Coordinates of C-alpha atoms in Angstrom, one line a residue:
X1 CA 0.0 0.0 0.0
X2 CA 1.4 3.4 -0.9
X3 CA 2.2 5.7 1.9
X4 CA -0.4 8.4 2.8
X5 CA 2.3 10.9 3.6
X6 CA 2.2 14.0 1.4
X7 CA 5.3 14.9 -0.5
X8 CA 8.0 16.4 1.6
X9 CA 7.0 14.6 4.8
X10 CA 8.7 11.4 4.0
X11 CA 11.8 12.7 5.7
X12 CA 15.3 12.5 4.2
X13 CA 17.7 11.4 7.0
X14 CA 20.9 9.8 8.0
X15 CA 20.2 6.2 8.0
X16 CA 23.5 5.1 9.4
X17 CA 22.3 5.2 13.0
X18 CA 19.4 2.9 12.2
X19 CA 21.7 0.6 10.3
X20 CA 24.1 0.4 13.3
X21 CA 21.3 -1.0 15.4
X22 CA 20.4 -3.6 12.7
X23 CA 22.0 -6.8 11.8
X24 CA 24.6 -6.1 9.1
X25 CA 24.3 -7.7 5.6
X26 CA 26.6 -10.5 4.7
X27 CA 29.1 -8.2 3.0
X28 CA 28.9 -5.4 5.5
X29 CA 31.9 -4.4 7.6
X30 CA 31.0 -1.5 9.9
X31 CA 34.7 -0.8 10.4
X32 CA 35.1 0.3 6.7
X33 CA 31.8 1.9 5.7
X34 CA 32.5 4.6 3.1
X35 CA 30.1 6.9 1.1
X36 CA 29.0 5.6 -2.2
X37 CA 27.8 7.4 -5.3
X38 CA 24.2 7.0 -6.3
X39 CA 21.8 8.5 -8.9
X40 CA 19.0 10.8 -7.8
X41 CA 15.6 9.1 -8.3
X42 CA 14.2 12.4 -9.7
X43 CA 16.8 14.4 -11.6
X44 CA 19.2 11.5 -12.3
X45 CA 22.2 13.4 -11.1
X46 CA 24.9 11.1 -9.8
X47 CA 26.7 12.2 -6.6
X48 CA 27.9 11.2 -3.1
X49 CA 25.7 12.0 -0.1
X50 CA 22.3 11.2 -1.6
X51 CA 19.5 11.0 0.9
X52 CA 16.9 8.2 1.2
X53 CA 13.2 8.4 1.6
X54 CA 12.6 7.1 5.1
X55 CA 9.3 5.5 4.2
X56 CA 10.6 3.0 1.7
X57 CA 14.4 3.4 2.1
X58 CA 14.7 2.9 -1.7
X59 CA 14.2 6.3 -3.5
X60 CA 17.3 8.5 -3.3
X61 CA 17.4 12.3 -3.7
X62 CA 19.8 15.2 -3.9
X63 CA 17.7 17.2 -1.5
X64 CA 14.1 17.9 -0.4
X65 CA 13.3 19.7 -3.7
X66 CA 14.0 16.6 -5.7
X67 CA 12.0 14.5 -3.3
X68 CA 9.0 16.8 -3.6
X69 CA 9.2 16.9 -7.4
X70 CA 9.3 13.1 -7.5
X71 CA 6.4 12.5 -5.2
X72 CA 3.6 12.4 -7.8
X73 CA 5.3 9.3 -9.3
X74 CA 7.0 7.9 -6.2
X75 CA 3.8 7.8 -4.1
X76 CA 2.5 4.9 -6.1
X77 CA 5.6 2.8 -5.3
X78 CA 6.6 4.0 -1.8
X79 CA 6.3 0.9 0.4
X80 CA 7.7 0.0 3.8
X81 CA 8.9 -3.3 2.7
X82 CA 12.5 -2.7 1.9
X83 CA 15.1 -5.1 3.2
X84 CA 17.7 -3.1 5.1
X85 CA 20.4 -4.9 3.2
X86 CA 19.3 -3.3 -0.1
X87 CA 21.1 -0.1 1.2
X88 CA 24.5 -1.8 1.0
X89 CA 26.7 -1.9 -2.0
X90 CA 29.9 -3.8 -1.7
X91 CA 29.9 -3.2 2.1
X92 CA 29.4 0.5 1.7
X93 CA 26.5 2.9 2.3
X94 CA 25.5 6.5 1.9
X95 CA 25.9 9.1 4.6
X96 CA 22.9 11.4 4.9
X97 CA 21.8 14.2 7.1
X98 CA 18.6 14.5 9.2
X99 CA 15.9 16.9 7.9
X100 CA 13.0 16.8 10.3
X101 CA 9.4 17.1 9.2
X102 CA 9.0 20.3 11.2
X103 CA 11.5 22.0 9.0
X104 CA 9.3 21.7 5.9
X105 CA 6.3 23.9 6.8
X106 CA 5.3 24.6 3.2
X107 CA 6.2 21.2 1.7
X108 CA 3.0 19.4 2.7
X109 CA 1.4 19.7 -0.7
X110 CA 4.3 20.5 -2.9
X111 CA 4.2 18.9 -6.3
X112 CA 0.8 17.2 -5.7
X113 CA -2.3 19.2 -6.5
X114 CA -4.6 16.4 -5.4
X115 CA -3.5 17.0 -1.8
X116 CA -4.0 20.7 -1.9
X117 CA -6.4 21.7 0.9
X118 CA -7.2 25.1 -0.6
X119 CA -7.7 24.3 -4.3
X120 CA -8.0 20.5 -4.7
X121 CA -6.8 19.2 -8.1
X122 CA -6.1 22.8 -9.1
X123 CA -9.0 22.8 -11.6
X124 CA -8.9 26.6 -11.7
X125 CA -5.3 26.9 -12.6
X126 CA -4.2 27.0 -16.3
X127 CA -0.8 25.8 -17.5
X128 CA 0.9 28.6 -19.3
X129 CA 1.3 26.5 -22.4
X130 CA -2.5 25.8 -22.5
X131 CA -3.6 29.5 -22.0
X132 CA -5.7 30.9 -24.8
X133 CA -7.8 33.9 -25.5
X134 CA -10.9 31.9 -24.5
X135 CA -9.7 31.7 -20.9
X136 CA -10.2 35.4 -20.4
X137 CA -13.5 36.9 -19.1
X138 CA -15.6 38.2 -21.9
X139 CA -15.2 41.8 -20.7
X140 CA -11.5 41.7 -21.4
X141 CA -11.4 39.0 -24.1
X142 CA -9.0 40.8 -26.4
X143 CA -5.9 39.5 -28.1
X144 CA -3.9 42.3 -26.7
X145 CA -4.8 41.2 -23.2
X146 CA -3.9 37.6 -23.9
X147 CA -0.6 38.7 -25.4
X148 CA 0.1 40.8 -22.3
X149 CA -0.7 37.9 -19.9
X150 CA 1.7 35.6 -21.8
X151 CA 4.4 38.3 -21.9
X152 CA 4.0 38.8 -18.1
X153 CA 4.2 35.0 -17.6
X154 CA 7.7 35.0 -19.1
X155 CA 9.0 37.4 -16.5
X156 CA 7.5 35.3 -13.7
X157 CA 10.0 33.2 -11.7
X158 CA 10.1 30.6 -9.0
X159 CA 11.8 31.6 -5.8
X160 CA 13.1 28.9 -3.4
X161 CA 14.2 30.0 0.1
X162 CA 16.1 27.4 2.1
X163 CA 16.6 29.1 5.4
X164 CA 14.5 30.8 8.2
X165 CA 16.1 34.0 9.4
X166 CA 17.0 34.2 13.1
X167 CA 15.7 37.8 12.9
X168 CA 12.1 37.0 12.0
X169 CA 9.7 38.4 14.5
X170 CA 7.6 36.4 16.9
X171 CA 4.5 37.1 14.8
X172 CA 6.0 35.3 11.8
X173 CA 4.5 32.1 10.6
X174 CA 8.0 30.5 10.9
X175 CA 9.0 32.0 14.2
X176 CA 9.4 28.6 15.7
X177 CA 11.9 27.6 13.0
X178 CA 14.2 30.6 13.2
X179 CA 17.8 29.7 12.5
X180 CA 16.9 26.4 10.8
X181 CA 16.9 24.9 7.3
X182 CA 13.6 25.1 5.5
X183 CA 12.3 24.6 1.9
X184 CA 9.8 27.3 1.0
X185 CA 8.5 27.9 -2.5
X186 CA 7.3 31.2 -3.7
X187 CA 7.0 33.2 -6.9
X188 CA 8.3 36.6 -8.1
X189 CA 9.1 38.6 -11.2
X190 CA 12.3 39.8 -12.7
X191 CA 13.1 43.4 -13.7
X192 CA 16.2 44.1 -15.9
X193 CA 17.5 47.6 -15.9
X194 CA 20.3 49.0 -18.1
X195 CA 21.1 45.6 -19.6
X196 CA 24.1 46.9 -21.6
X197 CA 26.0 47.9 -18.5
X198 CA 27.5 44.9 -16.7
X199 CA 30.7 43.5 -15.2
X200 CA 32.3 40.1 -15.3
X201 CA 33.2 38.8 -11.8
X202 CA 34.1 35.7 -9.9
X203 CA 31.0 33.6 -9.0
X204 CA 30.3 34.3 -5.3
X205 CA 28.2 31.2 -4.7
X206 CA 30.2 28.5 -2.7
X207 CA 28.0 25.6 -3.8
X208 CA 27.1 26.8 -7.3
X209 CA 25.7 24.0 -9.5
X210 CA 27.5 25.4 -12.5
X211 CA 30.9 24.3 -11.2
X212 CA 30.5 21.0 -13.0
X213 CA 30.4 22.6 -16.5
X214 CA 32.1 26.0 -15.9
X215 CA 34.8 24.9 -13.5
X216 CA 35.4 25.7 -9.8
X217 CA 36.6 29.3 -10.5
X218 CA 34.1 30.3 -13.0
X219 CA 32.7 33.8 -13.7
X220 CA 29.3 35.4 -13.6
X221 CA 27.9 38.5 -15.3
X222 CA 26.9 41.1 -12.8
X223 CA 24.1 43.1 -14.3
X224 CA 21.2 45.1 -12.9
X225 CA 18.9 42.0 -12.8
X226 CA 16.5 42.1 -9.8
X227 CA 13.7 39.9 -8.5
X228 CA 10.6 41.3 -6.8
X229 CA 8.8 39.1 -4.3
X230 CA 7.2 39.4 -0.9
X231 CA 9.0 40.5 2.2
X232 CA 7.4 37.6 4.1
X233 CA 9.0 35.3 1.5
X234 CA 12.5 36.7 1.7
X235 CA 12.9 38.5 5.0
X236 CA 16.5 39.7 5.2
X237 CA 20.2 39.1 4.3
X238 CA 20.2 36.0 6.5
X239 CA 17.8 34.3 4.1
X240 CA 19.2 35.8 1.0
X241 CA 22.3 33.6 1.0
X242 CA 20.1 30.5 0.8
X243 CA 17.8 31.7 -1.9
X244 CA 17.6 30.4 -5.5
X245 CA 15.6 31.6 -8.5
X246 CA 14.3 29.4 -11.4
X247 CA 13.6 31.1 -14.7
X248 CA 11.4 29.5 -17.4
X249 CA 10.0 26.7 -15.2
X250 CA 7.0 26.1 -17.4
X251 CA 6.8 22.3 -17.7
X252 CA 7.3 19.3 -15.5
X253 CA 10.2 18.1 -17.6
X254 CA 12.0 21.3 -16.7
X255 CA 13.2 21.8 -20.3
X256 CA 14.7 25.3 -20.6
X257 CA 14.8 25.9 -16.8
X258 CA 17.7 28.2 -15.7
X259 CA 18.7 28.3 -12.1
X260 CA 20.4 31.4 -10.6
X261 CA 21.2 32.6 -7.1
X262 CA 20.3 35.6 -4.9
X263 CA 23.3 37.9 -4.2
X264 CA 22.3 41.3 -2.9
X265 CA 19.3 42.6 -1.0
X266 CA 18.3 46.1 -2.3
X267 CA 15.4 46.9 0.0
X268 CA 12.4 45.5 1.8
X269 CA 9.1 47.3 2.5
X270 CA 7.0 45.9 5.4
X271 CA 4.2 48.3 4.5
X272 CA 3.7 46.9 1.0
X273 CA 5.2 43.5 1.7
X274 CA 7.8 43.7 -1.0
X275 CA 11.4 42.6 -1.2
X276 CA 13.8 43.5 -4.1
X277 CA 17.0 41.5 -4.6
X278 CA 19.7 41.0 -7.2
X279 CA 20.6 37.6 -8.8
X280 CA 23.6 36.1 -10.6
X281 CA 23.8 35.6 -14.4
X282 CA 26.0 32.8 -15.6
X283 CA 25.5 33.2 -19.3
X284 CA 25.5 36.2 -21.5
X285 CA 22.9 34.5 -23.6
X286 CA 20.5 34.6 -20.6
X287 CA 21.1 38.3 -20.2
X288 CA 20.2 38.9 -23.9
X289 CA 17.1 36.7 -23.6
X290 CA 15.8 38.4 -20.5
X291 CA 16.3 41.8 -22.2
X292 CA 14.2 40.7 -25.1
X293 CA 11.5 39.3 -22.8
X294 CA 11.5 42.6 -20.8
X295 CA 11.1 44.6 -24.0
X296 CA 8.3 42.3 -25.3
X297 CA 6.5 42.7 -22.0
X298 CA 6.7 46.5 -22.1
X299 CA 5.5 46.5 -25.7
X300 CA 2.6 44.3 -24.9
X301 CA 1.5 46.7 -22.1
X302 CA 1.7 49.7 -24.3
X303 CA -0.5 47.9 -26.8
X304 CA -3.3 47.8 -24.3
X305 CA -5.9 50.6 -25.0
X306 CA -6.8 52.8 -22.1
X307 CA -10.5 51.6 -22.1
X308 CA -9.3 48.0 -21.9
X309 CA -6.9 48.8 -19.0
X310 CA -9.9 50.4 -17.1
X311 CA -11.9 47.2 -17.6
X312 CA -9.0 45.0 -16.5
X313 CA -9.0 46.8 -13.1
X314 CA -12.1 44.7 -12.2
X315 CA -10.1 41.5 -12.5
X316 CA -7.0 40.0 -10.9
X317 CA -4.9 37.6 -13.1
X318 CA -2.3 35.8 -11.1
X319 CA 0.8 34.0 -12.6
X320 CA 2.5 31.8 -10.1
X321 CA 4.3 28.6 -9.2
X322 CA 1.7 26.9 -6.9
X323 CA 3.4 24.5 -4.5
X324 CA 6.6 25.1 -6.4
X325 CA 5.2 23.4 -9.5
X326 CA 5.5 24.6 -13.1
X327 CA 4.0 28.1 -13.9
X328 CA 0.2 28.5 -13.8
X329 CA -2.3 31.2 -14.6
X330 CA -5.5 31.8 -12.5
X331 CA -8.2 34.5 -13.0
X332 CA -10.6 36.1 -10.6
X333 CA -12.4 39.3 -9.7
X334 CA -11.4 42.2 -7.6
X335 CA -13.9 42.3 -4.6
X336 CA -12.9 45.5 -2.7
X337 CA -10.2 48.0 -2.0
X338 CA -9.0 49.3 1.4
X339 CA -6.3 51.6 2.6
X340 CA -3.4 51.1 5.0
X341 CA -0.6 53.2 6.6
X342 CA -2.3 56.5 5.9
X343 CA -0.8 59.2 8.1
X344 CA 0.3 62.8 7.6
X345 CA 3.9 61.6 7.2
X346 CA 3.0 59.0 4.6
X347 CA 0.8 61.4 2.7
X348 CA 3.7 63.8 2.4
X349 CA 5.9 61.0 1.3
X350 CA 3.4 59.9 -1.3
X351 CA 3.4 63.3 -2.8
X352 CA 7.2 63.2 -3.1
X353 CA 7.1 59.7 -4.7
X354 CA 4.5 60.9 -7.2
X355 CA 6.7 63.8 -8.1
X356 CA 9.7 61.5 -8.6
X357 CA 7.5 59.2 -10.8
X358 CA 6.2 62.1 -12.9
X359 CA 9.7 63.4 -13.5
X360 CA 10.7 59.9 -14.7
X361 CA 7.7 59.6 -16.9
X362 CA 8.4 62.9 -18.5
X363 CA 12.2 62.4 -19.0
X364 CA 12.3 58.6 -19.6
X365 CA 15.9 58.8 -18.3
X366 CA 17.7 56.1 -16.5
X367 CA 18.9 58.6 -13.8
X368 CA 15.3 59.7 -13.0
X369 CA 14.1 56.1 -12.9
X370 CA 16.8 55.2 -10.4
X371 CA 15.8 58.2 -8.3
X372 CA 12.2 57.0 -8.4
X373 CA 13.1 53.4 -7.4
X374 CA 15.4 54.7 -4.6
X375 CA 12.5 56.8 -3.3
X376 CA 10.2 53.8 -3.2
X377 CA 12.7 52.0 -1.1
X378 CA 13.5 55.0 1.2
X379 CA 10.0 56.5 1.8
X380 CA 7.4 55.2 4.2
X381 CA 4.3 55.2 1.9
X382 CA 0.6 54.6 2.2
X383 CA -0.8 51.6 0.4
X384 CA -3.9 50.3 -1.2
X385 CA -4.9 46.8 -0.2
X386 CA -6.7 45.1 -3.2
X387 CA -8.9 42.1 -2.3
X388 CA -9.7 39.5 -4.9
X389 CA -11.0 35.9 -5.3
X390 CA -8.5 34.6 -7.8
X391 CA -7.3 31.0 -6.9
X392 CA -3.9 30.9 -5.3
X393 CA -1.9 28.3 -3.3
X394 CA 1.2 27.9 -1.2
X395 CA 4.0 29.0 -3.6
X396 CA 1.9 31.8 -5.0
X397 CA 3.2 34.4 -2.6
X398 CA 5.1 37.1 -4.6
X399 CA 3.6 36.2 -7.9
X400 CA 2.7 39.0 -10.4
X401 CA -0.9 40.1 -10.4
X402 CA -2.2 41.7 -13.6
X403 CA -4.5 44.5 -12.4
X404 CA -5.2 47.1 -15.0
X405 CA -2.9 50.1 -14.9
X406 CA -2.5 53.5 -13.4
X407 CA -2.4 56.9 -15.1
X408 CA 0.3 59.4 -14.5
X409 CA -0.5 62.6 -16.3
X410 CA -1.2 61.4 -19.9
X411 CA 0.7 58.1 -19.6
X412 CA -0.5 54.8 -18.4
X413 CA 1.8 52.5 -16.4
X414 CA 1.5 49.0 -14.9
X415 CA 1.1 48.4 -11.2
X416 CA 3.9 46.6 -9.4
X417 CA 1.4 44.2 -7.9
X418 CA 2.5 41.0 -6.2
X419 CA 0.2 38.5 -4.6
X420 CA 0.7 38.7 -0.8
X421 CA -1.5 36.3 1.1
X422 CA -5.0 34.9 1.8
X423 CA -7.1 36.3 4.6
X424 CA -8.3 33.3 6.7
X425 CA -11.6 34.9 7.7
X426 CA -12.8 36.2 4.4
X427 CA -11.1 33.6 2.3
X428 CA -10.1 36.4 0.0
X429 CA -6.5 37.0 -1.3
X430 CA -4.9 40.4 -1.3
X431 CA -2.0 42.4 -2.6
X432 CA -0.7 45.8 -1.6
X433 CA 0.3 48.6 -4.0
X434 CA 1.8 52.0 -3.2
X435 CA -0.7 54.9 -3.1
X436 CA 0.6 57.9 -4.9
X437 CA -0.9 61.3 -4.2
X438 CA -0.5 64.0 -6.8

C-alpha cells in the first residue's frame, strides 16, 4: 500500500544510526563503511551523499526539492517493505543528514495538486502552455490582453528559500523555526534595468551547480537584474544567502529551466510586503534573452488601449508557481479596495514619490528612474490593499498580479502588484500597492 504521507514529509535522513542497530548484511563491515555514489531518483544526477526516503528506504534524492518533485510518481511505489540490506553496496553505504518534518512547513502539498487543501486538483489553474484567449473573461477577451498575460508570464520566476532567518519576528509564521533549514517555495518577477551595463566577476556562490560545467573558479555576469517578491518570502540578508531563482520553469520536464542565485538585497518594504534583490547571471545568452523578454512585455503593455486597462482593473490575473510546480495562470475578480498606513507623514511621502515618478515619466531617463526606485525604497508610503477571489496556493506568494494600470499625467503604467496572502476569515486574497498622491 502506498504511503499516505504527502510529499516532503517522507523525511530524508541519515540512516547510518538505524543501520548500526540492525544486523549487518553478509558483505557489511562496519569498520570500513564509506560513502558511495548514487543517482537521484528524480533528476538523475549522480553524486555522493544522496539522501533516502525514510518511508521505503529505496528512493534517493539530492535534496528535499527533488524529493518533492518526484512525489507524484513515487507515491505509487513507496512501500515500507525494503530489506535493510538493499542499502548496502559492496559493504558501503551512503551518509545522509537528518531533515525533520517540522523544518518543511510549506512542503506538505508540494508537487501534488490532489493533496492541496485550498484548491484541490487545481482545476482553476491554467498551465501557461495551455492558456488561450478563451480563458479570459468576456469583458477583457481581447488578443492584446492575452498577449500581455503571456508576456508577463515570461518574467515570472520561481523563488526557493532554504533558510529561516534568526531575525524573523515572533509574529512570523515560521518564528518557531528561526535559524533552521527550510524549503519554502514562492514566486516573483524579474526586472532588468540597463542591460548593456554589466561587469564580469568571480562567482560568489560557494556551492554553485555550474561548477561542474564551468569549473570551480568560473565567472558570472553582474548586471542590474533584480527579483521582486514578498518581504514575508525573503525576510533579510540571513535568508538571501540560501535563496535560488528558477527562470522558465514552465513544464514538468524542466526543459529550458535556468537556475540562478540571490546575491544582494536592495530593500524590503514591510508596509507593501515587498522585497527586491539581485541575482547572478552565468551566461551572456541569458542576459540577452531576458532583455528581449522585458522589451516584449513592455511593448505588450503599451499595446493595451486605455479603455481595456480600465476594464482590467475589475479582474486580478495571477501568474504563479503553486506548490513550487510549473508556472500556472489563474483568473478572478477584484472584490474590494481598502487603505493602510495612511498618516500625515506617509501622505507627504506619497506626494514626493508621485513627483519622482512624474519626473521619470516625462524624461524617460535612467537617472530619474533610479531616483524614483530609490524613493520607493526609502520612503514610508501609504498603500492600497486590493482584495480578490483569484485562486492561489502555497507557492503563489510574490507572484505577479495583472490588475489594469494607473495613469500618471497622460501616460499609463503597470502596477507593481505581487500576490501577498490569503485572509483566513474572508477567504479572499490580497496584494498591496503604493498609493501615490499628486
